[in-house]
Structure formats: structure tokens, C-alpha cells
PDB file of C-alpha atoms in Angstrom:
ATOM      1  CA  UNK A  12      -9.114 -13.483  -2.972  1.00  0.00           C
ATOM      2  CA  UNK A  13     -12.249 -11.669  -1.833  1.00  0.00           C
ATOM      3  CA  UNK A  14     -12.984  -8.428  -0.028  1.00  0.00           C
ATOM      4  CA  UNK A  15     -13.728 -10.546   3.050  1.00  0.00           C
ATOM      5  CA  UNK A  16     -10.122 -11.788   2.913  1.00  0.00           C
ATOM      6  CA  UNK A  17      -8.962  -8.157   2.943  1.00  0.00           C
ATOM      7  CA  UNK A  18     -11.172  -7.378   5.921  1.00  0.00           C
ATOM      8  CA  UNK A  19      -9.961 -10.467   7.805  1.00  0.00           C
ATOM      9  CA  UNK A  20      -6.348  -9.480   7.073  1.00  0.00           C
ATOM     10  CA  UNK A  21      -6.937  -5.957   8.433  1.00  0.00           C
ATOM     11  CA  UNK A  22      -8.506  -7.388  11.610  1.00  0.00           C
ATOM     12  CA  UNK A  23      -5.557  -9.766  12.013  1.00  0.00           C
ATOM     13  CA  UNK A  24      -3.050  -6.923  11.594  1.00  0.00           C
ATOM     14  CA  UNK A  25      -4.983  -4.698  13.993  1.00  0.00           C
ATOM     15  CA  UNK A  26      -4.844  -7.472  16.586  1.00  0.00           C
ATOM     16  CA  UNK A  27      -1.108  -8.003  16.223  1.00  0.00           C
ATOM     17  CA  UNK A  28       0.084  -4.413  15.633  1.00  0.00           C
ATOM     18  CA  UNK A  29      -2.635  -2.312  17.243  1.00  0.00           C
ATOM     19  CA  UNK A  30      -5.723  -0.421  16.143  1.00  0.00           C
ATOM     20  CA  UNK A  31      -3.849   2.886  15.841  1.00  0.00           C
ATOM     21  CA  UNK A  32      -1.311   1.522  13.325  1.00  0.00           C
ATOM     22  CA  UNK A  33      -3.546  -0.287  10.830  1.00  0.00           C
ATOM     23  CA  UNK A  34      -6.213   1.593   8.866  1.00  0.00           C
ATOM     24  CA  UNK A  35      -6.621   4.112  11.659  1.00  0.00           C
ATOM     25  CA  UNK A  36     -10.054   5.729  11.637  1.00  0.00           C
ATOM     26  CA  UNK A  37     -11.459   3.392   8.976  1.00  0.00           C
ATOM     27  CA  UNK A  38     -14.605   1.427   9.707  1.00  0.00           C
ATOM     28  CA  UNK A  39     -15.122  -1.961   8.080  1.00  0.00           C
ATOM     29  CA  UNK A  40     -17.784  -0.478   5.812  1.00  0.00           C
ATOM     30  CA  UNK A  41     -15.559   2.402   4.668  1.00  0.00           C
ATOM     31  CA  UNK A  42     -12.717   0.005   3.995  1.00  0.00           C
ATOM     32  CA  UNK A  43     -14.875  -2.349   1.920  1.00  0.00           C
ATOM     33  CA  UNK A  44     -16.284   0.530  -0.140  1.00  0.00           C
ATOM     34  CA  UNK A  45     -12.796   1.914  -0.790  1.00  0.00           C
ATOM     35  CA  UNK A  46     -11.471  -1.519  -1.792  1.00  0.00           C
ATOM     36  CA  UNK A  47     -14.421  -2.063  -4.139  1.00  0.00           C
ATOM     37  CA  UNK A  48     -13.849   1.335  -5.771  1.00  0.00           C
ATOM     38  CA  UNK A  49     -10.134   0.606  -6.131  1.00  0.00           C
ATOM     39  CA  UNK A  50     -10.898  -2.724  -7.788  1.00  0.00           C
ATOM     40  CA  UNK A  51     -13.234  -0.974 -10.241  1.00  0.00           C
ATOM     41  CA  UNK A  52     -10.528   1.640 -11.005  1.00  0.00           C
ATOM     42  CA  UNK A  53      -7.847  -1.062 -11.353  1.00  0.00           C
ATOM     43  CA  UNK A  54      -5.793   0.492  -8.542  1.00  0.00           C
ATOM     44  CA  UNK A  55      -5.952  -2.333  -6.013  1.00  0.00           C
ATOM     45  CA  UNK A  56      -2.870  -4.480  -5.591  1.00  0.00           C
ATOM     46  CA  UNK A  57      -2.232  -7.370  -3.242  1.00  0.00           C
ATOM     47  CA  UNK A  58       0.510  -9.804  -2.369  1.00  0.00           C
ATOM     48  CA  UNK A  59       0.193 -13.382  -1.188  1.00  0.00           C
ATOM     49  CA  UNK A  60       3.024 -15.194   0.580  1.00  0.00           C
ATOM     50  CA  UNK A  61       2.723 -18.913   1.243  1.00  0.00           C
ATOM     51  CA  UNK A  62      -0.842 -18.873  -0.122  1.00  0.00           C
ATOM     52  CA  UNK A  63      -1.998 -16.268   2.392  1.00  0.00           C
ATOM     53  CA  UNK A  64      -2.690 -12.541   1.963  1.00  0.00           C
ATOM     54  CA  UNK A  65       0.411 -10.658   3.159  1.00  0.00           C
ATOM     55  CA  UNK A  66      -0.289  -7.114   2.015  1.00  0.00           C
ATOM     56  CA  UNK A  67      -2.417  -4.809  -0.071  1.00  0.00           C
ATOM     57  CA  UNK A  68      -2.453  -1.240  -1.285  1.00  0.00           C
ATOM     58  CA  UNK A  69      -4.890   0.954  -3.150  1.00  0.00           C
ATOM     59  CA  UNK A  70      -5.216   4.509  -4.295  1.00  0.00           C
ATOM     60  CA  UNK A  71      -6.696   7.026  -6.698  1.00  0.00           C
ATOM     61  CA  UNK A  72      -5.127   7.402 -10.141  1.00  0.00           C
ATOM     62  CA  UNK A  73      -4.516  10.871 -11.574  1.00  0.00           C
ATOM     63  CA  UNK A  74      -3.670  10.031 -15.209  1.00  0.00           C
ATOM     64  CA  UNK A  75      -3.398  13.668 -16.345  1.00  0.00           C
ATOM     65  CA  UNK A  76      -0.623  14.174 -13.723  1.00  0.00           C
ATOM     66  CA  UNK A  77       0.743  10.606 -13.969  1.00  0.00           C
ATOM     67  CA  UNK A  78       0.361  10.303 -10.185  1.00  0.00           C
ATOM     68  CA  UNK A  79      -1.127   7.572  -8.033  1.00  0.00           C
ATOM     69  CA  UNK A  80      -2.406   9.004  -4.757  1.00  0.00           C
ATOM     70  CA  UNK A  81      -1.978   6.122  -2.335  1.00  0.00           C
ATOM     71  CA  UNK A  82      -4.897   5.864   0.052  1.00  0.00           C
ATOM     72  CA  UNK A  83      -3.895   2.865   2.138  1.00  0.00           C
ATOM     73  CA  UNK A  84      -1.029   0.372   2.440  1.00  0.00           C
ATOM     74  CA  UNK A  85      -1.117  -2.574   4.839  1.00  0.00           C
ATOM     75  CA  UNK A  86       1.690  -5.137   4.842  1.00  0.00           C
ATOM     76  CA  UNK A  87       2.477  -7.966   7.222  1.00  0.00           C
ATOM     77  CA  UNK A  88       6.230  -7.592   6.655  1.00  0.00           C
ATOM     78  CA  UNK A  89       8.860  -5.808   4.570  1.00  0.00           C
ATOM     79  CA  UNK A  90       8.943  -8.630   2.033  1.00  0.00           C
ATOM     80  CA  UNK A  91       5.275  -7.989   1.214  1.00  0.00           C
ATOM     81  CA  UNK A  92       5.983  -4.253   0.825  1.00  0.00           C
ATOM     82  CA  UNK A  93       8.866  -5.020  -1.524  1.00  0.00           C
ATOM     83  CA  UNK A  94       6.596  -7.178  -3.680  1.00  0.00           C
ATOM     84  CA  UNK A  95       3.902  -4.475  -3.714  1.00  0.00           C
ATOM     85  CA  UNK A  96       6.499  -1.963  -4.892  1.00  0.00           C
ATOM     86  CA  UNK A  97       7.489  -4.281  -7.752  1.00  0.00           C
ATOM     87  CA  UNK A  98       3.825  -4.596  -8.683  1.00  0.00           C
ATOM     88  CA  UNK A  99       3.385  -0.813  -8.629  1.00  0.00           C
ATOM     89  CA  UNK A 100       6.549  -0.259 -10.629  1.00  0.00           C
ATOM     90  CA  UNK A 101       5.462  -2.690 -13.348  1.00  0.00           C
ATOM     91  CA  UNK A 102       1.880  -1.431 -13.594  1.00  0.00           C
ATOM     92  CA  UNK A 103       2.469   2.336 -13.300  1.00  0.00           C
ATOM     93  CA  UNK A 104       5.817   2.758 -15.037  1.00  0.00           C
ATOM     94  CA  UNK A 105       6.908   6.410 -15.087  1.00  0.00           C
ATOM     95  CA  UNK A 106       4.281   7.559 -12.600  1.00  0.00           C
ATOM     96  CA  UNK A 107       4.815   9.297  -9.240  1.00  0.00           C
ATOM     97  CA  UNK A 108       3.695   7.692  -6.017  1.00  0.00           C
ATOM     98  CA  UNK A 109       2.145  10.202  -3.592  1.00  0.00           C
ATOM     99  CA  UNK A 110       0.633   9.769  -0.150  1.00  0.00           C
ATOM    100  CA  UNK A 111       0.516  10.800   3.475  1.00  0.00           C
ATOM    101  CA  UNK A 112       3.346   9.353   5.518  1.00  0.00           C
ATOM    102  CA  UNK A 113       4.377   9.700   9.116  1.00  0.00           C
ATOM    103  CA  UNK A 114       8.111  10.250   9.411  1.00  0.00           C
ATOM    104  CA  UNK A 115       9.688   9.571  12.790  1.00  0.00           C
ATOM    105  CA  UNK A 116       7.720  11.599  15.387  1.00  0.00           C
ATOM    106  CA  UNK A 117       6.282  14.210  12.993  1.00  0.00           C
ATOM    107  CA  UNK A 118       2.666  14.396  11.961  1.00  0.00           C
ATOM    108  CA  UNK A 119       1.634  12.896   8.644  1.00  0.00           C
ATOM    109  CA  UNK A 120       3.008  14.797   5.678  1.00  0.00           C
ATOM    110  CA  UNK A 121       2.348  14.580   1.954  1.00  0.00           C
ATOM    111  CA  UNK A 122       5.281  12.764   0.369  1.00  0.00           C
ATOM    112  CA  UNK A 123       5.961  12.206  -3.336  1.00  0.00           C
ATOM    113  CA  UNK A 124       8.213   9.473  -4.683  1.00  0.00           C
ATOM    114  CA  UNK A 125       9.238  10.424  -8.201  1.00  0.00           C
ATOM    115  CA  UNK A 126      12.075   7.912  -8.349  1.00  0.00           C
ATOM    116  CA  UNK A 127       9.879   4.876  -7.788  1.00  0.00           C
ATOM    117  CA  UNK A 128      12.500   2.484  -9.138  1.00  0.00           C
ATOM    118  CA  UNK A 129      14.948   3.707  -6.469  1.00  0.00           C
ATOM    119  CA  UNK A 130      12.327   3.327  -3.741  1.00  0.00           C
ATOM    120  CA  UNK A 131      11.538  -0.151  -5.036  1.00  0.00           C
ATOM    121  CA  UNK A 132      15.229  -1.104  -4.944  1.00  0.00           C
ATOM    122  CA  UNK A 133      15.522   0.128  -1.359  1.00  0.00           C
ATOM    123  CA  UNK A 134      12.527  -1.959  -0.244  1.00  0.00           C
ATOM    124  CA  UNK A 135      14.011  -4.999  -2.012  1.00  0.00           C
ATOM    125  CA  UNK A 136      17.322  -4.461  -0.245  1.00  0.00           C
ATOM    126  CA  UNK A 137      15.660  -4.078   3.169  1.00  0.00           C
ATOM    127  CA  UNK A 138      13.578  -7.234   2.612  1.00  0.00           C
ATOM    128  CA  UNK A 139      16.654  -9.311   1.722  1.00  0.00           C
ATOM    129  CA  UNK A 140      18.553  -8.045   4.767  1.00  0.00           C
ATOM    130  CA  UNK A 141      15.795  -9.241   7.094  1.00  0.00           C
ATOM    131  CA  UNK A 142      15.626 -12.781   5.673  1.00  0.00           C
TER     132      UNK A 142
END
């Protein structure tokens, strides 16, 4: 997988789901720089389904707080999100997941997930229900 694959995936998701829902406000250049930095910091994770990129996430690690500040998550479906959560849970065991999230109609709010294993189980359950 290359950074071009990530960029192509973002363009594909923007086409199918809309510009406002996928990497809103990010230019291609900003996205590529952020992905490159995440790869260097070992905080870039991706999921392939059927040999094709299905989702990715990256963030900024805060080791002194044991927190990963999630910068961006893009998934094609809930199954990809569930696999990303398993990846996060295995790589950052005992850490807190923190990021901006839009809940229902409210503006984006800072949300922390301290019980990552519970969140991971919920995404697994949701993914199996949709199969």
C-alpha cells in the first residue's frame, strides 16, 4: 500500500459519500503530509478487505498520558471500522482513544474512549449484525 492508494481511497469515498463527510477541509497535500507523519510516528493503521483498501486511521500519540489523539478515520463500512478497532486495541493496549466526534445533530465535541475494549466489542457486534 502506498500514500497514493490512501489518496485514491479518499477520493473514492468523497465521490460516494460526499465531500463534507470525508476528510472535510483537508486538501490532498495536507492529507499526504499527515499520513507521512503518521507513518513515521507509527500511528497509521489501515485495513484491506478483499485485497482493496477499506479503511485507515491515524493520530498523534501522547505517551506520557497514554492517549492517542485520533486525527482522521475513514472507513468504507462498519466491518473496516471493527477491524481498525482491533488493530488499535492490540497496538495501544491500555491507552485512551481521544478525538473530535459529531454526535447526532450537535457540533463536533472532544470525546474520550477509556474503555477501548468495550468500544471494540460494540463495533464488532455492529459489523456482524450488518453481514
